[in-house]
Amino acid sequence: MALTLEDLTFDNRFTHDLPGDPAELNRPRQVHNAAYSFVEPTPTSSPQLLAHSAEVLADLGLAPEVAATDEFLRVFSGNATLVGMEPYAACYGGHQFGNWAGQLGDGRAIALGEIVTDAGVRHTLQLKGAGPTPYSRTADGLAVLRSSVREFLCSEAMFHLGVPTTRALSLTTTGDRVMRDMFYDGNPEWERGAVVCRVAPSFIRFGNFELPMSRDDTDLLRALADHTISLHFPDIADGRNSGFTTDDYVEWFAEVARRTADMIVHWQRVGFVHGVMNTDNMSIHGLTIDYGPYGWLENYDPGRTPNTTDRQFKRYRFGAQPHIGQWNVTQLANAIYPLVGDVDPLQEALTAYVDVFNHDWPRMMAAKLGIAEFDESRDPDLIHALLEQLPTIETDMTVFFRCLADVPTSTDASDDERLAAVAEADYDPTQRTGDSRDLLAAWLRDWSARVREAGRADAARSAAMNAVNPKFVLRNYLAQLAIDDADKGDPALISELLDVLRRPYAEQPGKERFAQKRPEWARVRPGCSMLSCSS
Ligand code: AMP
Ligand code: MG
């Protein structure tokens, strides 16, 4: 057990296995034939720890007291490095909003190194917002408090919801001020700077493979793929570090496609909208990564995107995420084509994405409805009938599915009794009249008949539903309230939210206020309803 920071075992395979940038100049530039550039975090003036994740600390094998040490604060705010750390920024490209953007890279992320725990688990530690790198382009390499609070809380919330995600170890403020024009409307303001330490098996993205492919650098492409497979896909590597066959590359790609589809099924289950599904924001592990202008569905609306930068075309709206995931894995297929040299097997492997999604999504939706045994002949109609009517009047997604577990299903229950059980989900109950009332009443009758027929006891069914339909999610306005307080110097709400979001499926007496649908004031408030990429 690595009780103290000094006990951590570093094994920096990314930088050891792969070619680095020979130039040590920390200035924005194009970096060729290299997977990364060594770069030191920029020290900050007066760092303060606002929050940390006790679970991530334990995963790293660290004792709980470590978080309270001065050294923890210094290391995870970018003011000191531990022996064994070799900080670097990764070089990658990506498709942004559907267009090839060339080299992007870690513009404000600096990986500190990879640790291996006693159990043999590998974690890369990465600071976000710790200063400029050769990939910062025209920006400053910094992050502001609001976006750091959002990333910290959401990665932990997603983990506890059971959604594949990168994790967050710590959230510190830097004591330095950062200039941001939050809505790109000519009104820049000084904001507090912050640093989040993120943790994941690696931060390798689809874009890491796309960039060398775009530059015809097959050697680097192969080195990256071999590193990724041998270290992170042991079932495919089967003990090898290199010498992979075209079949191995195809099998690896199919696995990435499957994991990506699985991740997106989870997003659709909990109502998460990523907001910027560019290929540089797609993890090779199928983890949710890069929490920026993400949002949670409040009223169920498949057309919803929280990202104002995407307002015009809504490319990354909730309902488009499954299709965009497929588009993104197609870009990964293109990127590794030089390793395979044949379109057909890649095309074939791409169907893995569609197969997983088409198999898992309806079963996930059926589980949300309390149907354990999905029946292909009729459940799709039941699911689609609900999803078609939910957006007709504003209905809170999380509250609706949670309430559904308590709707009386017996034949002698009346429409009014059933409707009353889900009424709390309506943003404006006066609109639940005419068609919207009749259609929902009819749907609840059909649904009741379906679950009655399945024959599961009510208590068992509602427990199963409550295990997939969360009560507590990081509602947009809750994150904003925590930001408002933290900005005034009070991090208490961050801790309280972190704690509530640890048990998102449990009833938590006394914490009901965190399960309330969006209050009216939050409908138009920046940060609650609208976010931009400025962070
Ligand atoms: P994103 O879409 O937020 O993941 O960012 C796209 C690209 O812009 C990535 O290469 C980021 O590293 C870079 N980037 C975003 N914000 C900053 C910043 N403040 N300073 C430097 N680079 C940034
Ligand atoms: Mg990114």
Short mmCIF file of N, CA and C in Angstrom, two decimals, residues 89 104 182 297 300 395-396:
data_model
loop_
_atom_site.label_atom_id
_atom_site.label_comp_id
_atom_site.label_asym_id
_atom_site.label_seq_id
_atom_site.Cartn_x
_atom_site.Cartn_y
_atom_site.Cartn_z
N ALA A 89 2.91 17.00 -22.34
CA ALA A 89 1.64 17.29 -23.02
C ALA A 89 1.60 16.42 -24.26
N LEU A 104 -4.06 19.65 -32.53
CA LEU A 104 -4.64 20.34 -31.36
C LEU A 104 -3.70 20.09 -30.18
N MET A 182 -16.81 34.91 -21.44
CA MET A 182 -17.58 33.68 -21.29
C MET A 182 -18.46 33.39 -22.50
N LEU A 297 -30.16 16.66 -19.23
CA LEU A 297 -31.52 16.97 -19.67
C LEU A 297 -32.33 17.28 -18.43
N TYR A 300 -37.28 16.52 -20.90
CA TYR A 300 -36.79 15.59 -21.90
C TYR A 300 -36.93 16.23 -23.28
N THR A 395 -41.39 17.95 -19.52
CA THR A 395 -41.46 16.88 -18.53
C THR A 395 -40.05 16.54 -18.08
N ASP A 396 -39.79 16.64 -16.81
CA ASP A 396 -38.43 16.39 -16.32
C ASP A 396 -38.09 14.90 -16.47
#
